[in-house]
Amino acid sequence: MTIPNWITFSRLLALPFLLYGLRNPTPQARWVCLAIFLVAALTDWLDGYLARKLNQISELGKFLDPLVDKLLVLAPLLALIELGQVPAWGVFLILARELAIAGWRVSQTTITGANIWGKLKTVSQIVAIVLLIAPLPEVWQIPSVIAFWISVVLTLISGAIYIFPQKDGISTVKN
């Protein structure tokens, strides 16, 4: 297994700590969860960078990276449902898109990298989760929920572009 694949796999280790911290979301626990989430999210960039830099792009990495990304996003969103911060049906839309794309990818012969829509989706999900996890003042509640809904919309758009690629050069998305 390559170094980038180990880094990808290490993101999974963050999930139990993240979920445990969100079960009793004191402000201190939320700051810890936020730090854990941000470190895990940054390793997504790091593993891709190293895979390209070290010429260690692998089929395992192409499969494992988007799978771990989905778990890293869905785990805190499920915890946020339990906390009443996001509606279950919004998270369901994200989950449904991810399952549909995962099923679609199984039938594909090659796995392509992310296009701009996949990257926007990922960044918007990370931003939304950061805002929702952080123990921010109440004035941030509405912007946090708006960020969540923007991520839902971008998730659905990127899924549609993945399944129905445009003829003008838009390629399929990774996530």
PDB file of C-alpha atoms in Angstrom:
ATOM      1  CA  MET A   1       0.000   0.000   0.000  1.00  0.00           C
ATOM      2  CA  THR A   2       1.331   3.440  -0.931  1.00  0.00           C
ATOM      3  CA  ILE A   3       1.863   6.415   1.379  1.00  0.00           C
ATOM      4  CA  PRO A   4      -1.098   8.301  -0.173  1.00  0.00           C
ATOM      5  CA  ASN A   5      -3.319   5.258   0.409  1.00  0.00           C
ATOM      6  CA  TRP A   6      -2.222   5.097   4.061  1.00  0.00           C
ATOM      7  CA  ILE A   7      -3.085   8.771   4.446  1.00  0.00           C
ATOM      8  CA  THR A   8      -6.486   8.156   2.862  1.00  0.00           C
ATOM      9  CA  PHE A   9      -7.085   5.231   5.193  1.00  0.00           C
ATOM     10  CA  SER A  10      -6.045   7.334   8.208  1.00  0.00           C
ATOM     11  CA  ARG A  11      -9.060   9.594   7.611  1.00  0.00           C
ATOM     12  CA  LEU A  12     -11.237   6.688   8.703  1.00  0.00           C
ATOM     13  CA  LEU A  13      -9.553   6.763  12.108  1.00  0.00           C
ATOM     14  CA  ALA A  14     -10.931  10.259  12.687  1.00  0.00           C
ATOM     15  CA  LEU A  15     -14.552   9.169  12.413  1.00  0.00           C
ATOM     16  CA  PRO A  16     -15.010   7.425  15.797  1.00  0.00           C
ATOM     17  CA  PHE A  17     -13.502  10.420  17.610  1.00  0.00           C
ATOM     18  CA  LEU A  18     -15.627  12.836  15.620  1.00  0.00           C
ATOM     19  CA  LEU A  19     -18.833  10.920  16.268  1.00  0.00           C
ATOM     20  CA  TYR A  20     -18.034  10.434  19.943  1.00  0.00           C
ATOM     21  CA  GLY A  21     -17.352  14.139  20.409  1.00  0.00           C
ATOM     22  CA  LEU A  22     -20.619  15.087  18.740  1.00  0.00           C
ATOM     23  CA  ARG A  23     -22.631  12.834  21.077  1.00  0.00           C
ATOM     24  CA  ASN A  24     -22.050  15.304  23.919  1.00  0.00           C
ATOM     25  CA  PRO A  25     -21.532  18.551  22.015  1.00  0.00           C
ATOM     26  CA  THR A  26     -20.180  20.924  24.627  1.00  0.00           C
ATOM     27  CA  PRO A  27     -18.392  23.951  23.157  1.00  0.00           C
ATOM     28  CA  GLN A  28     -15.037  22.353  23.997  1.00  0.00           C
ATOM     29  CA  ALA A  29     -16.055  19.055  22.369  1.00  0.00           C
ATOM     30  CA  ARG A  30     -17.229  20.922  19.274  1.00  0.00           C
ATOM     31  CA  TRP A  31     -13.865  22.708  18.941  1.00  0.00           C
ATOM     32  CA  VAL A  32     -12.069  19.371  19.238  1.00  0.00           C
ATOM     33  CA  CYS A  33     -14.415  17.827  16.654  1.00  0.00           C
ATOM     34  CA  LEU A  34     -13.850  20.782  14.371  1.00  0.00           C
ATOM     35  CA  ALA A  35     -10.079  20.326  14.600  1.00  0.00           C
ATOM     36  CA  ILE A  36     -10.384  16.579  13.945  1.00  0.00           C
ATOM     37  CA  PHE A  37     -12.642  17.190  10.959  1.00  0.00           C
ATOM     38  CA  LEU A  38     -10.383  19.873   9.466  1.00  0.00           C
ATOM     39  CA  VAL A  39      -7.251  17.729   9.822  1.00  0.00           C
ATOM     40  CA  ALA A  40      -9.062  14.806   8.188  1.00  0.00           C
ATOM     41  CA  ALA A  41     -10.380  17.049   5.404  1.00  0.00           C
ATOM     42  CA  LEU A  42      -6.893  18.444   4.759  1.00  0.00           C
ATOM     43  CA  THR A  43      -5.483  14.942   4.376  1.00  0.00           C
ATOM     44  CA  ASP A  44      -7.811  14.581   1.381  1.00  0.00           C
ATOM     45  CA  TRP A  45      -5.773  17.254  -0.367  1.00  0.00           C
ATOM     46  CA  LEU A  46      -2.492  15.815   0.961  1.00  0.00           C
ATOM     47  CA  ASP A  47      -3.049  12.260  -0.281  1.00  0.00           C
ATOM     48  CA  GLY A  48      -3.933  13.485  -3.769  1.00  0.00           C
ATOM     49  CA  TYR A  49      -0.940  15.807  -3.870  1.00  0.00           C
ATOM     50  CA  LEU A  50       1.442  13.059  -2.746  1.00  0.00           C
ATOM     51  CA  ALA A  51      -0.046  10.505  -5.127  1.00  0.00           C
ATOM     52  CA  ARG A  52       0.668  12.840  -8.041  1.00  0.00           C
ATOM     53  CA  LYS A  53       4.030  14.097  -6.736  1.00  0.00           C
ATOM     54  CA  LEU A  54       5.355  10.607  -5.924  1.00  0.00           C
ATOM     55  CA  ASN A  55       3.730   9.069  -8.990  1.00  0.00           C
ATOM     56  CA  GLN A  56       1.807   6.690  -6.721  1.00  0.00           C
ATOM     57  CA  ILE A  57      -1.654   6.993  -8.236  1.00  0.00           C
ATOM     58  CA  SER A  58      -3.239   3.582  -7.831  1.00  0.00           C
ATOM     59  CA  GLU A  59      -6.521   1.881  -8.586  1.00  0.00           C
ATOM     60  CA  LEU A  60      -6.949   1.290  -4.842  1.00  0.00           C
ATOM     61  CA  GLY A  61      -6.477   5.014  -4.205  1.00  0.00           C
ATOM     62  CA  LYS A  62      -8.941   5.952  -6.949  1.00  0.00           C
ATOM     63  CA  PHE A  63     -11.504   3.699  -5.268  1.00  0.00           C
ATOM     64  CA  LEU A  64     -10.653   4.321  -1.608  1.00  0.00           C
ATOM     65  CA  ASP A  65     -10.311   8.124  -1.669  1.00  0.00           C
ATOM     66  CA  PRO A  66     -13.884   8.971  -2.757  1.00  0.00           C
ATOM     67  CA  LEU A  67     -15.303   6.269  -0.473  1.00  0.00           C
ATOM     68  CA  VAL A  68     -13.511   7.655   2.582  1.00  0.00           C
ATOM     69  CA  ASP A  69     -14.501  11.201   1.547  1.00  0.00           C
ATOM     70  CA  LYS A  70     -18.145  10.162   1.559  1.00  0.00           C
ATOM     71  CA  LEU A  71     -17.849   8.623   5.021  1.00  0.00           C
ATOM     72  CA  LEU A  72     -16.051  11.713   6.312  1.00  0.00           C
ATOM     73  CA  VAL A  73     -18.919  13.907   5.111  1.00  0.00           C
ATOM     74  CA  LEU A  74     -21.854  11.655   5.963  1.00  0.00           C
ATOM     75  CA  ALA A  75     -20.770  10.724   9.497  1.00  0.00           C
ATOM     76  CA  PRO A  76     -20.885  14.265  10.936  1.00  0.00           C
ATOM     77  CA  LEU A  77     -24.027  15.074   8.936  1.00  0.00           C
ATOM     78  CA  LEU A  78     -25.782  12.092  10.540  1.00  0.00           C
ATOM     79  CA  ALA A  79     -24.664  13.325  13.961  1.00  0.00           C
ATOM     80  CA  LEU A  80     -25.965  16.798  13.089  1.00  0.00           C
ATOM     81  CA  ILE A  81     -29.374  15.300  12.266  1.00  0.00           C
ATOM     82  CA  GLU A  82     -29.457  13.831  15.758  1.00  0.00           C
ATOM     83  CA  LEU A  83     -28.592  17.261  17.184  1.00  0.00           C
ATOM     84  CA  GLY A  84     -31.423  18.829  15.182  1.00  0.00           C
ATOM     85  CA  GLN A  85     -29.123  21.112  13.204  1.00  0.00           C
ATOM     86  CA  VAL A  86     -29.906  19.758   9.728  1.00  0.00           C
ATOM     87  CA  PRO A  87     -33.018  18.058   8.374  1.00  0.00           C
ATOM     88  CA  ALA A  88     -32.790  14.356   7.655  1.00  0.00           C
ATOM     89  CA  TRP A  89     -34.259  14.779   4.179  1.00  0.00           C
ATOM     90  CA  GLY A  90     -31.408  17.122   3.172  1.00  0.00           C
ATOM     91  CA  VAL A  91     -28.833  14.588   4.318  1.00  0.00           C
ATOM     92  CA  PHE A  92     -30.860  11.887   2.565  1.00  0.00           C
ATOM     93  CA  LEU A  93     -30.465  13.784  -0.732  1.00  0.00           C
ATOM     94  CA  ILE A  94     -26.694  13.797  -0.262  1.00  0.00           C
ATOM     95  CA  LEU A  95     -26.693  10.111   0.717  1.00  0.00           C
ATOM     96  CA  ALA A  96     -28.930   9.162  -2.228  1.00  0.00           C
ATOM     97  CA  ARG A  97     -26.640  10.971  -4.663  1.00  0.00           C
ATOM     98  CA  GLU A  98     -23.562   9.311  -3.198  1.00  0.00           C
ATOM     99  CA  LEU A  99     -25.122   5.836  -3.380  1.00  0.00           C
ATOM    100  CA  ALA A 100     -26.356   6.446  -6.935  1.00  0.00           C
ATOM    101  CA  ILE A 101     -22.904   7.576  -8.083  1.00  0.00           C
ATOM    102  CA  ALA A 102     -21.220   4.682  -6.263  1.00  0.00           C
ATOM    103  CA  GLY A 103     -23.552   2.288  -8.083  1.00  0.00           C
ATOM    104  CA  TRP A 104     -22.937   4.053 -11.377  1.00  0.00           C
ATOM    105  CA  ARG A 105     -19.161   3.891 -10.882  1.00  0.00           C
ATOM    106  CA  VAL A 106     -19.267   0.110 -10.450  1.00  0.00           C
ATOM    107  CA  SER A 107     -20.380  -0.225 -14.067  1.00  0.00           C
ATOM    108  CA  GLN A 108     -17.657   2.109 -15.411  1.00  0.00           C
ATOM    109  CA  THR A 109     -14.445   0.702 -16.821  1.00  0.00           C
ATOM    110  CA  THR A 110     -12.301   3.675 -15.794  1.00  0.00           C
ATOM    111  CA  ILE A 111     -12.382   6.036 -12.831  1.00  0.00           C
ATOM    112  CA  THR A 112     -11.747   9.662 -13.706  1.00  0.00           C
ATOM    113  CA  GLY A 113     -10.588  12.540 -11.554  1.00  0.00           C
ATOM    114  CA  ALA A 114     -12.772  15.294 -10.201  1.00  0.00           C
ATOM    115  CA  ASN A 115     -13.948  18.174 -12.337  1.00  0.00           C
ATOM    116  CA  ILE A 116     -14.831  21.617 -11.032  1.00  0.00           C
ATOM    117  CA  TRP A 117     -18.319  20.492  -9.909  1.00  0.00           C
ATOM    118  CA  GLY A 118     -16.943  17.631  -7.845  1.00  0.00           C
ATOM    119  CA  LYS A 119     -14.434  19.967  -6.239  1.00  0.00           C
ATOM    120  CA  LEU A 120     -17.097  22.613  -5.537  1.00  0.00           C
ATOM    121  CA  LYS A 121     -19.299  19.935  -4.008  1.00  0.00           C
ATOM    122  CA  THR A 122     -16.530  18.742  -1.721  1.00  0.00           C
ATOM    123  CA  VAL A 123     -15.483  22.236  -0.633  1.00  0.00           C
ATOM    124  CA  SER A 124     -19.098  23.287  -0.016  1.00  0.00           C
ATOM    125  CA  GLN A 125     -19.738  20.189   2.090  1.00  0.00           C
ATOM    126  CA  ILE A 126     -16.598  20.809   4.153  1.00  0.00           C
ATOM    127  CA  VAL A 127     -17.485  24.475   4.682  1.00  0.00           C
ATOM    128  CA  ALA A 128     -21.045  23.598   5.706  1.00  0.00           C
ATOM    129  CA  ILE A 129     -19.900  20.925   8.154  1.00  0.00           C
ATOM    130  CA  VAL A 130     -17.276  23.250   9.644  1.00  0.00           C
ATOM    131  CA  LEU A 131     -19.893  25.958  10.207  1.00  0.00           C
ATOM    132  CA  LEU A 132     -22.369  23.476  11.672  1.00  0.00           C
ATOM    133  CA  ILE A 133     -19.861  21.813  14.014  1.00  0.00           C
ATOM    134  CA  ALA A 134     -18.200  25.003  15.267  1.00  0.00           C
ATOM    135  CA  PRO A 135     -19.726  26.437  18.456  1.00  0.00           C
ATOM    136  CA  LEU A 136     -20.493  29.763  16.810  1.00  0.00           C
ATOM    137  CA  PRO A 137     -22.816  32.474  18.143  1.00  0.00           C
ATOM    138  CA  GLU A 138     -26.497  32.167  17.233  1.00  0.00           C
ATOM    139  CA  VAL A 139     -26.113  34.825  14.529  1.00  0.00           C
ATOM    140  CA  TRP A 140     -24.244  32.144  12.508  1.00  0.00           C
ATOM    141  CA  GLN A 141     -27.131  29.643  12.623  1.00  0.00           C
ATOM    142  CA  ILE A 142     -28.838  30.843   9.423  1.00  0.00           C
ATOM    143  CA  PRO A 143     -25.599  31.199   7.387  1.00  0.00           C
ATOM    144  CA  SER A 144     -24.629  27.686   8.522  1.00  0.00           C
ATOM    145  CA  VAL A 145     -27.926  26.225   7.326  1.00  0.00           C
ATOM    146  CA  ILE A 146     -27.667  28.170   4.055  1.00  0.00           C
ATOM    147  CA  ALA A 147     -24.183  26.709   3.552  1.00  0.00           C
ATOM    148  CA  PHE A 148     -25.660  23.244   4.154  1.00  0.00           C
ATOM    149  CA  TRP A 149     -28.346  23.774   1.493  1.00  0.00           C
ATOM    150  CA  ILE A 150     -25.815  25.154  -0.983  1.00  0.00           C
ATOM    151  CA  SER A 151     -23.802  21.963  -0.472  1.00  0.00           C
ATOM    152  CA  VAL A 152     -26.940  19.873  -1.083  1.00  0.00           C
ATOM    153  CA  VAL A 153     -27.623  21.726  -4.357  1.00  0.00           C
ATOM    154  CA  LEU A 154     -24.011  21.411  -5.527  1.00  0.00           C
ATOM    155  CA  THR A 155     -24.044  17.729  -4.574  1.00  0.00           C
ATOM    156  CA  LEU A 156     -27.101  17.135  -6.757  1.00  0.00           C
ATOM    157  CA  ILE A 157     -25.706  19.185  -9.653  1.00  0.00           C
ATOM    158  CA  SER A 158     -22.390  17.328  -9.578  1.00  0.00           C
ATOM    159  CA  GLY A 159     -24.263  14.017  -9.496  1.00  0.00           C
ATOM    160  CA  ALA A 160     -26.348  14.966 -12.516  1.00  0.00           C
ATOM    161  CA  ILE A 161     -23.222  16.041 -14.407  1.00  0.00           C
ATOM    162  CA  TYR A 162     -21.557  12.752 -13.507  1.00  0.00           C
ATOM    163  CA  ILE A 163     -24.418  10.693 -14.894  1.00  0.00           C
ATOM    164  CA  PHE A 164     -25.281  13.004 -17.795  1.00  0.00           C
ATOM    165  CA  PRO A 165     -21.946  14.477 -18.929  1.00  0.00           C
ATOM    166  CA  GLN A 166     -22.222  17.499 -21.209  1.00  0.00           C
ATOM    167  CA  LYS A 167     -20.904  17.526 -24.744  1.00  0.00           C
ATOM    168  CA  ASP A 168     -19.014  20.784 -24.136  1.00  0.00           C
ATOM    169  CA  GLY A 169     -16.127  19.101 -22.354  1.00  0.00           C
ATOM    170  CA  ILE A 170     -17.431  18.737 -18.811  1.00  0.00           C
ATOM    171  CA  SER A 171     -16.065  15.443 -17.600  1.00  0.00           C
ATOM    172  CA  THR A 172     -17.298  13.174 -14.868  1.00  0.00           C
ATOM    173  CA  VAL A 173     -16.677  13.923 -11.186  1.00  0.00           C
ATOM    174  CA  LYS A 174     -14.723  11.915  -8.665  1.00  0.00           C
ATOM    175  CA  ASN A 175     -16.877  12.354  -5.587  1.00  0.00           C
TER     176      ASN A 175
END
